[in-house]
PDB file of C-alpha atoms in Angstrom:
ATOM      1  CA  MET A   1       5.321  53.623 -99.637  1.00 94.00           C
ATOM      2  CA  LYS A   2       2.713  51.030 -97.690  1.00 96.00           C
ATOM      3  CA  ILE A   3       2.220  47.356 -98.465  1.00 97.00           C
ATOM      4  CA  ASP A   4      -0.887  45.775 -97.607  1.00 97.00           C
ATOM      5  CA  LEU A   5      -0.869  41.980 -96.470  1.00 98.00           C
ATOM      6  CA  CYS A   6      -3.585  39.669 -97.686  1.00 98.00           C
ATOM      7  CA  ALA A   7      -4.184  35.977 -97.780  1.00 98.00           C
ATOM      8  CA  PHE A   8      -5.901  33.056 -98.962  1.00 98.00           C
ATOM      9  CA  ALA A   9      -6.810  31.929 -95.540  1.00 98.00           C
ATOM     10  CA  ASP A  10      -8.434  28.767 -96.508  1.00 97.00           C
ATOM     11  CA  GLU A  11      -4.918  27.517 -96.420  1.00 96.00           C
ATOM     12  CA  ALA A  12      -4.735  27.758 -92.770  1.00 97.00           C
ATOM     13  CA  ALA A  13      -8.521  26.617 -91.759  1.00 97.00           C
ATOM     14  CA  ASP A  14     -11.436  25.459 -93.395  1.00 96.00           C
ATOM     15  CA  ASP A  15     -14.238  27.220 -91.256  1.00 97.00           C
ATOM     16  CA  LEU A  16     -14.675  31.001 -91.170  1.00 98.00           C
ATOM     17  CA  GLY A  17     -13.876  31.099 -87.560  1.00 98.00           C
ATOM     18  CA  GLY A  18     -10.622  29.461 -88.458  1.00 98.00           C
ATOM     19  CA  GLN A  19      -9.854  31.628 -91.410  1.00 98.00           C
ATOM     20  CA  ILE A  20     -10.316  34.807 -89.227  1.00 98.00           C
ATOM     21  CA  ALA A  21      -8.406  33.680 -86.522  1.00 98.00           C
ATOM     22  CA  ALA A  22      -5.322  33.071 -88.976  1.00 98.00           C
ATOM     23  CA  LEU A  23      -5.524  36.483 -90.260  1.00 98.00           C
ATOM     24  CA  LYS A  24      -5.823  38.216 -86.913  1.00 97.00           C
ATOM     25  CA  ARG A  25      -2.928  36.158 -85.298  1.00 97.00           C
ATOM     26  CA  ASN A  26      -0.904  37.224 -88.174  1.00 97.00           C
ATOM     27  CA  ASN A  27      -2.021  40.796 -88.219  1.00 97.00           C
ATOM     28  CA  ILE A  28      -3.385  40.562 -91.930  1.00 98.00           C
ATOM     29  CA  CYS A  29      -6.682  42.703 -92.506  1.00 97.00           C
ATOM     30  CA  LYS A  30      -7.254  41.578 -96.147  1.00 98.00           C
ATOM     31  CA  ILE A  31      -8.500  38.198 -97.489  1.00 98.00           C
ATOM     32  CA  GLU A  32      -8.774  36.873-100.905  1.00 98.00           C
ATOM     33  CA  LEU A  33     -11.768  34.829-100.297  1.00 98.00           C
ATOM     34  CA  ARG A  34     -11.621  31.328-102.157  1.00 97.00           C
ATOM     35  CA  SER A  35     -13.400  28.866-100.259  1.00 97.00           C
ATOM     36  CA  LEU A  36     -15.294  28.359 -96.663  1.00 97.00           C
ATOM     37  CA  SER A  37     -15.730  24.950 -95.065  1.00 96.00           C
ATOM     38  CA  GLY A  38     -14.809  23.320 -98.419  1.00 93.00           C
ATOM     39  CA  THR A  39     -17.216  25.018-100.659  1.00 96.00           C
ATOM     40  CA  ASN A  40     -15.798  27.326-103.274  1.00 96.00           C
ATOM     41  CA  VAL A  41     -16.860  30.878-103.319  1.00 97.00           C
ATOM     42  CA  LYS A  42     -18.500  30.589-106.657  1.00 97.00           C
ATOM     43  CA  ASP A  43     -21.086  28.229-104.969  1.00 97.00           C
ATOM     44  CA  PHE A  44     -21.871  30.337-101.612  1.00 98.00           C
ATOM     45  CA  SER A  45     -25.562  31.059-101.253  1.00 98.00           C
ATOM     46  CA  ASN A  46     -26.292  34.590-100.348  1.00 98.00           C
ATOM     47  CA  GLU A  47     -26.730  33.532 -96.661  1.00 98.00           C
ATOM     48  CA  THR A  48     -23.608  32.291 -96.304  1.00 97.00           C
ATOM     49  CA  ALA A  49     -21.878  35.287 -98.155  1.00 98.00           C
ATOM     50  CA  GLU A  50     -23.949  37.631 -95.784  1.00 98.00           C
ATOM     51  CA  GLU A  51     -22.919  35.888 -92.726  1.00 98.00           C
ATOM     52  CA  ALA A  52     -19.325  35.579 -93.839  1.00 98.00           C
ATOM     53  CA  GLU A  53     -19.080  39.334 -94.651  1.00 98.00           C
ATOM     54  CA  ALA A  54     -20.720  40.257 -91.326  1.00 98.00           C
ATOM     55  CA  GLU A  55     -17.883  38.244 -89.576  1.00 98.00           C
ATOM     56  CA  PHE A  56     -15.156  39.784 -91.566  1.00 98.00           C
ATOM     57  CA  ALA A  57     -16.593  43.342 -90.857  1.00 98.00           C
ATOM     58  CA  ALA A  58     -16.693  42.729 -87.234  1.00 98.00           C
ATOM     59  CA  SER A  59     -13.092  41.392 -87.229  1.00 97.00           C
ATOM     60  CA  GLY A  60     -11.807  44.413 -89.025  1.00 97.00           C
ATOM     61  CA  ILE A  61     -11.233  42.324 -92.139  1.00 98.00           C
ATOM     62  CA  SER A  62     -12.175  43.353 -95.877  1.00 98.00           C
ATOM     63  CA  VAL A  63     -12.434  41.078 -98.977  1.00 98.00           C
ATOM     64  CA  TRP A  64      -9.750  42.153-101.060  1.00 97.00           C
ATOM     65  CA  SER A  65     -10.584  40.050-104.086  1.00 98.00           C
ATOM     66  CA  ILE A  66     -12.600  37.043-104.884  1.00 98.00           C
ATOM     67  CA  GLY A  67     -10.334  34.066-105.497  1.00 98.00           C
ATOM     68  CA  SER A  68     -12.525  32.765-108.307  1.00 97.00           C
ATOM     69  CA  PRO A  69     -11.805  29.766-110.500  1.00 97.00           C
ATOM     70  CA  ILE A  70     -13.505  31.610-113.389  1.00 98.00           C
ATOM     71  CA  GLY A  71     -11.436  30.759-116.623  1.00 98.00           C
ATOM     72  CA  LYS A  72      -9.896  27.510-115.050  1.00 96.00           C
ATOM     73  CA  SER A  73     -11.873  25.466-117.599  1.00 97.00           C
ATOM     74  CA  ASP A  74     -11.311  23.973-120.970  1.00 98.00           C
ATOM     75  CA  ILE A  75     -11.322  26.319-123.959  1.00 98.00           C
ATOM     76  CA  ASN A  76     -13.500  24.237-125.692  1.00 97.00           C
ATOM     77  CA  GLY A  77     -16.128  24.127-122.981  1.00 97.00           C
ATOM     78  CA  ASP A  78     -19.240  25.486-122.566  1.00 98.00           C
ATOM     79  CA  PHE A  79     -18.800  29.145-122.331  1.00 98.00           C
ATOM     80  CA  GLY A  80     -22.376  29.984-121.364  1.00 98.00           C
ATOM     81  CA  GLU A  81     -21.503  28.072-118.020  1.00 97.00           C
ATOM     82  CA  VAL A  82     -18.599  30.481-117.501  1.00 98.00           C
ATOM     83  CA  THR A  83     -20.592  33.619-117.933  1.00 98.00           C
ATOM     84  CA  VAL A  84     -23.452  32.000-115.567  1.00 98.00           C
ATOM     85  CA  GLN A  85     -20.508  31.581-113.108  1.00 98.00           C
ATOM     86  CA  LEU A  86     -19.142  35.201-113.502  1.00 98.00           C
ATOM     87  CA  ASN A  87     -22.726  36.673-113.213  1.00 98.00           C
ATOM     88  CA  ARG A  88     -22.967  34.970-109.769  1.00 98.00           C
ATOM     89  CA  VAL A  89     -19.435  36.148-108.409  1.00 98.00           C
ATOM     90  CA  LEU A  90     -20.253  39.597-109.428  1.00 98.00           C
ATOM     91  CA  GLU A  91     -23.535  39.165-107.473  1.00 98.00           C
ATOM     92  CA  LEU A  92     -21.252  38.137-104.348  1.00 98.00           C
ATOM     93  CA  CYS A  93     -18.765  41.163-105.166  1.00 98.00           C
ATOM     94  CA  GLU A  94     -21.825  43.411-104.135  1.00 98.00           C
ATOM     95  CA  ILE A  95     -22.366  41.321-100.780  1.00 98.00           C
ATOM     96  CA  PHE A  96     -18.570  41.552 -99.895  1.00 98.00           C
ATOM     97  CA  LYS A  97     -18.102  45.109-101.278  1.00 98.00           C
ATOM     98  CA  CYS A  98     -15.519  43.809-103.533  1.00 98.00           C
ATOM     99  CA  ASP A  99     -14.472  45.075-106.745  1.00 98.00           C
ATOM    100  CA  LYS A 100     -11.610  42.495-107.598  1.00 98.00           C
ATOM    101  CA  ILE A 101     -11.893  39.047-109.247  1.00 98.00           C
ATOM    102  CA  ARG A 102      -9.098  36.890-109.728  1.00 98.00           C
ATOM    103  CA  ALA A 103      -9.544  34.880-112.954  1.00 98.00           C
ATOM    104  CA  PHE A 104      -7.610  32.666-115.380  1.00 98.00           C
ATOM    105  CA  SER A 105      -7.354  32.341-119.398  1.00 98.00           C
ATOM    106  CA  PHE A 106      -8.638  28.571-120.070  1.00 98.00           C
ATOM    107  CA  PHE A 107      -6.927  25.297-120.337  1.00 98.00           C
ATOM    108  CA  THR A 108      -5.247  24.779-123.482  1.00 97.00           C
ATOM    109  CA  CYS A 109      -2.350  22.918-125.089  1.00 96.00           C
ATOM    110  CA  GLU A 110      -2.877  24.313-128.580  1.00 97.00           C
ATOM    111  CA  HIS A 111      -2.145  27.962-127.635  1.00 97.00           C
ATOM    112  CA  ALA A 112      -2.051  29.451-131.407  1.00 97.00           C
ATOM    113  CA  LYS A 113      -5.083  27.918-132.193  1.00 98.00           C
ATOM    114  CA  ALA A 114      -6.766  28.550-129.031  1.00 98.00           C
ATOM    115  CA  ARG A 115      -5.545  32.410-129.069  1.00 98.00           C
ATOM    116  CA  PRO A 116      -8.569  33.968-130.828  1.00 98.00           C
ATOM    117  CA  GLU A 117     -11.250  32.241-128.623  1.00 98.00           C
ATOM    118  CA  VAL A 118      -9.261  33.072-125.530  1.00 98.00           C
ATOM    119  CA  LEU A 119      -9.167  36.746-126.482  1.00 98.00           C
ATOM    120  CA  ARG A 120     -12.805  36.692-127.574  1.00 98.00           C
ATOM    121  CA  ARG A 121     -14.001  34.835-124.119  1.00 98.00           C
ATOM    122  CA  LEU A 122     -11.745  37.315-121.858  1.00 98.00           C
ATOM    123  CA  LYS A 123     -12.900  40.517-123.707  1.00 98.00           C
ATOM    124  CA  GLU A 124     -16.595  39.291-122.939  1.00 98.00           C
ATOM    125  CA  LEU A 125     -15.790  38.520-119.376  1.00 98.00           C
ATOM    126  CA  VAL A 126     -13.901  41.675-118.630  1.00 98.00           C
ATOM    127  CA  ALA A 127     -16.597  43.786-120.208  1.00 98.00           C
ATOM    128  CA  ARG A 128     -19.489  41.946-118.123  1.00 98.00           C
ATOM    129  CA  ALA A 129     -17.507  42.700-114.992  1.00 98.00           C
ATOM    130  CA  ALA A 130     -16.792  46.202-115.730  1.00 98.00           C
ATOM    131  CA  ASP A 131     -20.542  46.998-116.337  1.00 98.00           C
ATOM    132  CA  LYS A 132     -20.894  45.986-112.703  1.00 98.00           C
ATOM    133  CA  GLY A 133     -17.655  48.176-111.628  1.00 98.00           C
ATOM    134  CA  VAL A 134     -15.311  45.194-110.924  1.00 98.00           C
ATOM    135  CA  THR A 135     -12.065  44.371-112.586  1.00 98.00           C
ATOM    136  CA  LEU A 136     -10.874  41.085-113.741  1.00 98.00           C
ATOM    137  CA  TYR A 137      -7.110  39.958-112.611  1.00 98.00           C
ATOM    138  CA  HIS A 138      -5.703  37.489-114.674  1.00 98.00           C
ATOM    139  CA  GLU A 139      -3.267  34.892-112.730  1.00 98.00           C
ATOM    140  CA  ASN A 140      -0.707  32.964-114.448  1.00 98.00           C
ATOM    141  CA  GLU A 141      -1.225  29.408-114.160  1.00 96.00           C
ATOM    142  CA  LYS A 142       0.018  26.011-115.208  1.00 95.00           C
ATOM    143  CA  ASP A 143      -1.548  24.708-118.399  1.00 96.00           C
ATOM    144  CA  ILE A 144      -3.774  27.708-119.240  1.00 98.00           C
ATOM    145  CA  PHE A 145      -3.280  29.845-122.061  1.00 98.00           C
ATOM    146  CA  GLY A 146      -1.747  32.735-120.062  1.00 98.00           C
ATOM    147  CA  ASP A 147       1.232  30.318-118.254  1.00 98.00           C
ATOM    148  CA  THR A 148       4.126  32.076-119.740  1.00 97.00           C
ATOM    149  CA  ALA A 149       5.350  35.764-119.637  1.00 97.00           C
ATOM    150  CA  GLY A 150       4.892  36.352-123.441  1.00 97.00           C
ATOM    151  CA  ARG A 151       1.566  34.906-123.301  1.00 97.00           C
ATOM    152  CA  VAL A 152       0.587  37.105-120.278  1.00 97.00           C
ATOM    153  CA  GLN A 153       1.776  40.010-122.179  1.00 96.00           C
ATOM    154  CA  THR A 154      -0.149  39.158-125.180  1.00 97.00           C
ATOM    155  CA  LEU A 155      -3.518  39.173-122.992  1.00 98.00           C
ATOM    156  CA  LEU A 156      -2.842  42.391-121.368  1.00 97.00           C
ATOM    157  CA  THR A 157      -2.130  44.219-124.952  1.00 97.00           C
ATOM    158  CA  GLU A 158      -5.076  42.580-126.589  1.00 98.00           C
ATOM    159  CA  VAL A 159      -7.676  42.633-123.678  1.00 98.00           C
ATOM    160  CA  ARG A 160      -8.569  46.063-122.727  1.00 98.00           C
ATOM    161  CA  GLY A 161      -9.336  46.313-118.919  1.00 98.00           C
ATOM    162  CA  LEU A 162      -7.960  42.963-118.091  1.00 98.00           C
ATOM    163  CA  LYS A 163      -5.350  43.312-115.110  1.00 98.00           C
ATOM    164  CA  SER A 164      -2.691  41.040-113.941  1.00 97.00           C
ATOM    165  CA  VAL A 165      -1.845  39.326-110.725  1.00 98.00           C
ATOM    166  CA  PHE A 166       1.807  37.927-110.560  1.00 98.00           C
ATOM    167  CA  ASP A 167       2.479  34.356-109.375  1.00 98.00           C
ATOM    168  CA  PRO A 168       6.346  34.001-109.357  1.00 97.00           C
ATOM    169  CA  ALA A 169       5.715  30.358-108.204  1.00 97.00           C
ATOM    170  CA  ASN A 170       3.574  29.553-111.077  1.00 97.00           C
ATOM    171  CA  TYR A 171       5.922  30.662-113.681  1.00 97.00           C
ATOM    172  CA  VAL A 172       8.832  28.981-112.081  1.00 97.00           C
ATOM    173  CA  GLN A 173       6.777  25.851-112.382  1.00 95.00           C
ATOM    174  CA  VAL A 174       6.182  25.999-115.905  1.00 96.00           C
ATOM    175  CA  GLY A 175       9.958  26.642-116.620  1.00 96.00           C
ATOM    176  CA  GLU A 176       9.877  30.414-117.456  1.00 96.00           C
ATOM    177  CA  SER A 177      13.142  32.066-117.348  1.00 95.00           C
ATOM    178  CA  ALA A 178      14.412  34.539-114.623  1.00 93.00           C
ATOM    179  CA  GLU A 179      14.759  37.273-117.270  1.00 94.00           C
ATOM    180  CA  ASN A 180      11.173  36.729-118.552  1.00 95.00           C
ATOM    181  CA  MET A 181       9.560  36.913-115.001  1.00 95.00           C
ATOM    182  CA  VAL A 182      11.624  40.244-114.043  1.00 93.00           C
ATOM    183  CA  ARG A 183      10.059  41.742-117.511  1.00 91.00           C
ATOM    184  CA  VAL A 184       6.531  40.679-116.716  1.00 92.00           C
ATOM    185  CA  ARG A 185       6.383  41.243-113.249  1.00 91.00           C
ATOM    186  CA  LYS A 186       6.794  45.041-113.760  1.00 86.00           C
ATOM    187  CA  TYR A 187       2.907  44.951-115.468  1.00 89.00           C
ATOM    188  CA  ALA A 188       1.377  43.291-112.335  1.00 95.00           C
ATOM    189  CA  ASP A 189      -1.255  45.244-110.384  1.00 95.00           C
ATOM    190  CA  TYR A 190      -0.653  43.088-107.290  1.00 95.00           C
ATOM    191  CA  TYR A 191       1.200  39.879-106.354  1.00 97.00           C
ATOM    192  CA  HIS A 192       0.688  36.456-105.095  1.00 97.00           C
ATOM    193  CA  ILE A 193       3.472  35.350-102.948  1.00 98.00           C
ATOM    194  CA  LYS A 194       4.121  31.820-103.452  1.00 97.00           C
ATOM    195  CA  ASP A 195       7.683  30.502-103.984  1.00 97.00           C
ATOM    196  CA  ALA A 196       9.010  27.057-105.658  1.00 97.00           C
ATOM    197  CA  LEU A 197      12.148  25.578-106.578  1.00 97.00           C
ATOM    198  CA  ARG A 198      13.001  24.513-110.379  1.00 95.00           C
ATOM    199  CA  SER A 199      12.292  20.985-109.254  1.00 93.00           C
ATOM    200  CA  GLY A 200       8.594  21.951-108.390  1.00 91.00           C
ATOM    201  CA  GLU A 201       8.767  22.020-104.545  1.00 94.00           C
ATOM    202  CA  LEU A 202       6.829  24.635-102.838  1.00 96.00           C
ATOM    203  CA  VAL A 203       8.996  26.569-100.344  1.00 97.00           C
ATOM    204  CA  PRO A 204       8.379  29.665 -98.121  1.00 97.00           C
ATOM    205  CA  ALA A 205       9.099  33.037 -99.821  1.00 97.00           C
ATOM    206  CA  GLY A 206      12.625  33.796-100.340  1.00 97.00           C
ATOM    207  CA  GLU A 207      13.943  30.141-100.409  1.00 97.00           C
ATOM    208  CA  GLY A 208      12.817  29.251-104.066  1.00 97.00           C
ATOM    209  CA  ASP A 209      13.459  30.634-107.726  1.00 97.00           C
ATOM    210  CA  GLY A 210      10.759  33.105-107.628  1.00 97.00           C
ATOM    211  CA  ASP A 211      13.124  35.959-106.864  1.00 96.00           C
ATOM    212  CA  ILE A 212      10.729  37.378-104.254  1.00 97.00           C
ATOM    213  CA  PRO A 213      13.510  39.342-102.465  1.00 97.00           C
ATOM    214  CA  ALA A 214      14.263  41.226-105.780  1.00 95.00           C
ATOM    215  CA  LEU A 215      10.421  41.718-106.278  1.00 96.00           C
ATOM    216  CA  ILE A 216       9.825  43.239-103.232  1.00 96.00           C
ATOM    217  CA  ALA A 217      13.288  45.637-103.526  1.00 95.00           C
ATOM    218  CA  GLU A 218      12.016  46.908-106.769  1.00 93.00           C
ATOM    219  CA  LEU A 219       8.269  48.017-105.668  1.00 94.00           C
ATOM    220  CA  ASP A 220       8.019  51.631-106.016  1.00 91.00           C
ATOM    221  CA  ARG A 221       4.085  51.918-105.120  1.00 93.00           C
ATOM    222  CA  ASN A 222       1.534  51.182-102.604  1.00 95.00           C
ATOM    223  CA  VAL A 223       0.734  47.618-103.368  1.00 96.00           C
ATOM    224  CA  THR A 224      -0.888  44.403-101.731  1.00 97.00           C
ATOM    225  CA  LEU A 225       0.866  41.345-101.520  1.00 98.00           C
ATOM    226  CA  THR A 226      -1.211  38.268-101.142  1.00 98.00           C
ATOM    227  CA  LEU A 227      -0.128  35.135 -99.575  1.00 98.00           C
ATOM    228  CA  GLU A 228      -0.938  31.873-101.396  1.00 96.00           C
ATOM    229  CA  PRO A 229       1.883  29.753-100.194  1.00 93.00           C
ATOM    230  CA  HIS A 230       0.660  25.927-100.746  1.00 92.00           C
ATOM    231  CA  LEU A 231       3.107  25.048 -98.027  1.00 92.00           C
ATOM    232  CA  ALA A 232       0.571  22.173 -97.121  1.00 86.00           C
ATOM    233  CA  VAL A 233      -2.208  20.311 -98.852  1.00 74.00           C
ATOM    234  CA  PHE A 234      -5.398  22.196 -97.895  1.00 70.00           C
ATOM    235  CA  SER A 235      -8.912  20.979 -98.467  1.00 63.00           C
ATOM    236  CA  GLY A 236     -10.508  21.669-101.981  1.00 58.00           C
ATOM    237  CA  TYR A 237      -7.005  21.909-103.521  1.00 58.00           C
ATOM    238  CA  ALA A 238      -7.720  19.072-106.015  1.00 52.00           C
ATOM    239  CA  ALA A 239     -10.861  21.256-106.985  1.00 56.00           C
ATOM    240  CA  ILE A 240      -8.417  24.034-108.111  1.00 60.00           C
ATOM    241  CA  ASP A 241      -5.410  22.144-109.284  1.00 63.00           C
ATOM    242  CA  ASN A 242      -4.952  18.705-110.768  1.00 58.00           C
ATOM    243  CA  HIS A 243      -1.318  18.674-110.320  1.00 64.00           C
ATOM    244  CA  GLU A 244       0.267  16.755-107.176  1.00 67.00           C
ATOM    245  CA  MET A 245       1.606  19.285-104.752  1.00 67.00           C
ATOM    246  CA  LYS A 246       5.154  18.855-103.892  1.00 81.00           C
ATOM    247  CA  ASN A 247       6.413  20.366-100.581  1.00 86.00           C
ATOM    248  CA  LYS A 248       9.859  20.429 -99.406  1.00 83.00           C
ATOM    249  CA  TYR A 249       8.869  21.004 -95.764  1.00 86.00           C
ATOM    250  CA  THR A 250       6.370  19.176 -93.546  1.00 90.00           C
ATOM    251  CA  PHE A 251       4.465  20.835 -90.834  1.00 92.00           C
ATOM    252  CA  SER A 252       2.340  19.529 -87.869  1.00 93.00           C
ATOM    253  CA  SER A 253      -0.777  21.339 -89.032  1.00 94.00           C
ATOM    254  CA  ARG A 254      -2.046  23.950 -91.837  1.00 95.00           C
ATOM    255  CA  ALA A 255      -1.935  26.663 -89.406  1.00 95.00           C
ATOM    256  CA  GLU A 256       1.586  26.342 -88.751  1.00 96.00           C
ATOM    257  CA  ALA A 257       2.288  26.026 -92.360  1.00 96.00           C
ATOM    258  CA  PHE A 258       0.398  29.157 -92.876  1.00 97.00           C
ATOM    259  CA  ASP A 259       2.040  31.050 -90.017  1.00 97.00           C
ATOM    260  CA  THR A 260       5.809  30.004 -91.600  1.00 97.00           C
ATOM    261  CA  ALA A 261       4.598  31.532 -94.692  1.00 97.00           C
ATOM    262  CA  VAL A 262       3.337  34.761 -93.142  1.00 98.00           C
ATOM    263  CA  ASN A 263       6.657  34.926 -91.047  1.00 98.00           C
ATOM    264  CA  ALA A 264       8.740  34.342 -94.216  1.00 98.00           C
ATOM    265  CA  LEU A 265       7.160  37.081 -96.312  1.00 98.00           C
ATOM    266  CA  LYS A 266       7.449  39.525 -93.116  1.00 98.00           C
ATOM    267  CA  LYS A 267      11.228  38.798 -92.599  1.00 98.00           C
ATOM    268  CA  LEU A 268      11.812  39.564 -96.375  1.00 98.00           C
ATOM    269  CA  LEU A 269       9.822  42.977 -96.053  1.00 97.00           C
ATOM    270  CA  THR A 270      11.746  43.836 -93.123  1.00 97.00           C
ATOM    271  CA  SER A 271      15.059  43.051 -94.561  1.00 96.00           C
ATOM    272  CA  SER A 272      14.157  45.306 -97.163  1.00 96.00           C
ATOM    273  CA  GLY A 273      13.722  48.285 -95.163  1.00 96.00           C
ATOM    274  CA  PHE A 274       9.763  48.097 -94.526  1.00 96.00           C
ATOM    275  CA  ALA A 275       8.392  48.549 -90.851  1.00 95.00           C
ATOM    276  CA  GLU A 276       5.178  46.632 -89.699  1.00 94.00           C
ATOM    277  CA  ASP A 277       2.703  49.124 -88.658  1.00 91.00           C
ATOM    278  CA  LYS A 278      -0.953  48.435 -87.966  1.00 82.00           C
ATOM    279  CA  GLY A 279      -1.386  45.608 -90.222  1.00 81.00           C
ATOM    280  CA  CYS A 280       0.839  46.842 -92.769  1.00 92.00           C
ATOM    281  CA  PHE A 281       4.425  47.710 -93.856  1.00 96.00           C
ATOM    282  CA  ILE A 282       5.810  51.122 -94.393  1.00 95.00           C
ATOM    283  CA  LYS A 283       8.959  52.468 -95.664  1.00 92.00           C
TER     284      LYS A 283
END
């Protein structure tokens, strides 16, 4: 069995060179691309994207997924703007030779009322992406429709073609039970490695209530784990999350925080019987 490591490298550095350096010193060959130099991926020009893709390729790094903010908007907002945003990200997928987009299921506090519109929108977005050979992967997130295990299962049942990325810390932070987290994570197609305490504090993998050691222990297929640790505030955080980031530890730099997160995950993988080999982990 093989596990590939991936990361949101904008947590280590803003600029392209800094992100590539962070990935290379940690022997990570995949990136979930979210931003460069403070610009969100959805706003990249073709020139920026083409230059970045060339640099990634020269460094032996591939874009595993576009870490887009699609669906991270109010359910009562203009859906036309969302479709325009998706169309642009699909164009970027061609440049980055990528067939995955991370997406969300719209902010709402009236889940029952919003359910029909959430499903309608996601069905259309999934279909538009599929026409271009791209798959949408829903991430559970605070304050969106799909914030709990039950509602995520609703989405995966009702929206044909929608896939799932499991974020344990986000479940912890909305008060999801450990039992429900175990139940839903088996439906995930890949995983965001972020851990948190029930207090809301973000911690390295294995130190929180996200049950990441058990997640790793139950893996029975080749899979990608994407580091999204949030161990330090990074540029652009406010643009993707309107909550205060609570961290248990402080670090001298974002690079140190990122490296600490990588080392914590690698330690868990080694403890579970995996051996690092050419940028991945093998059992």
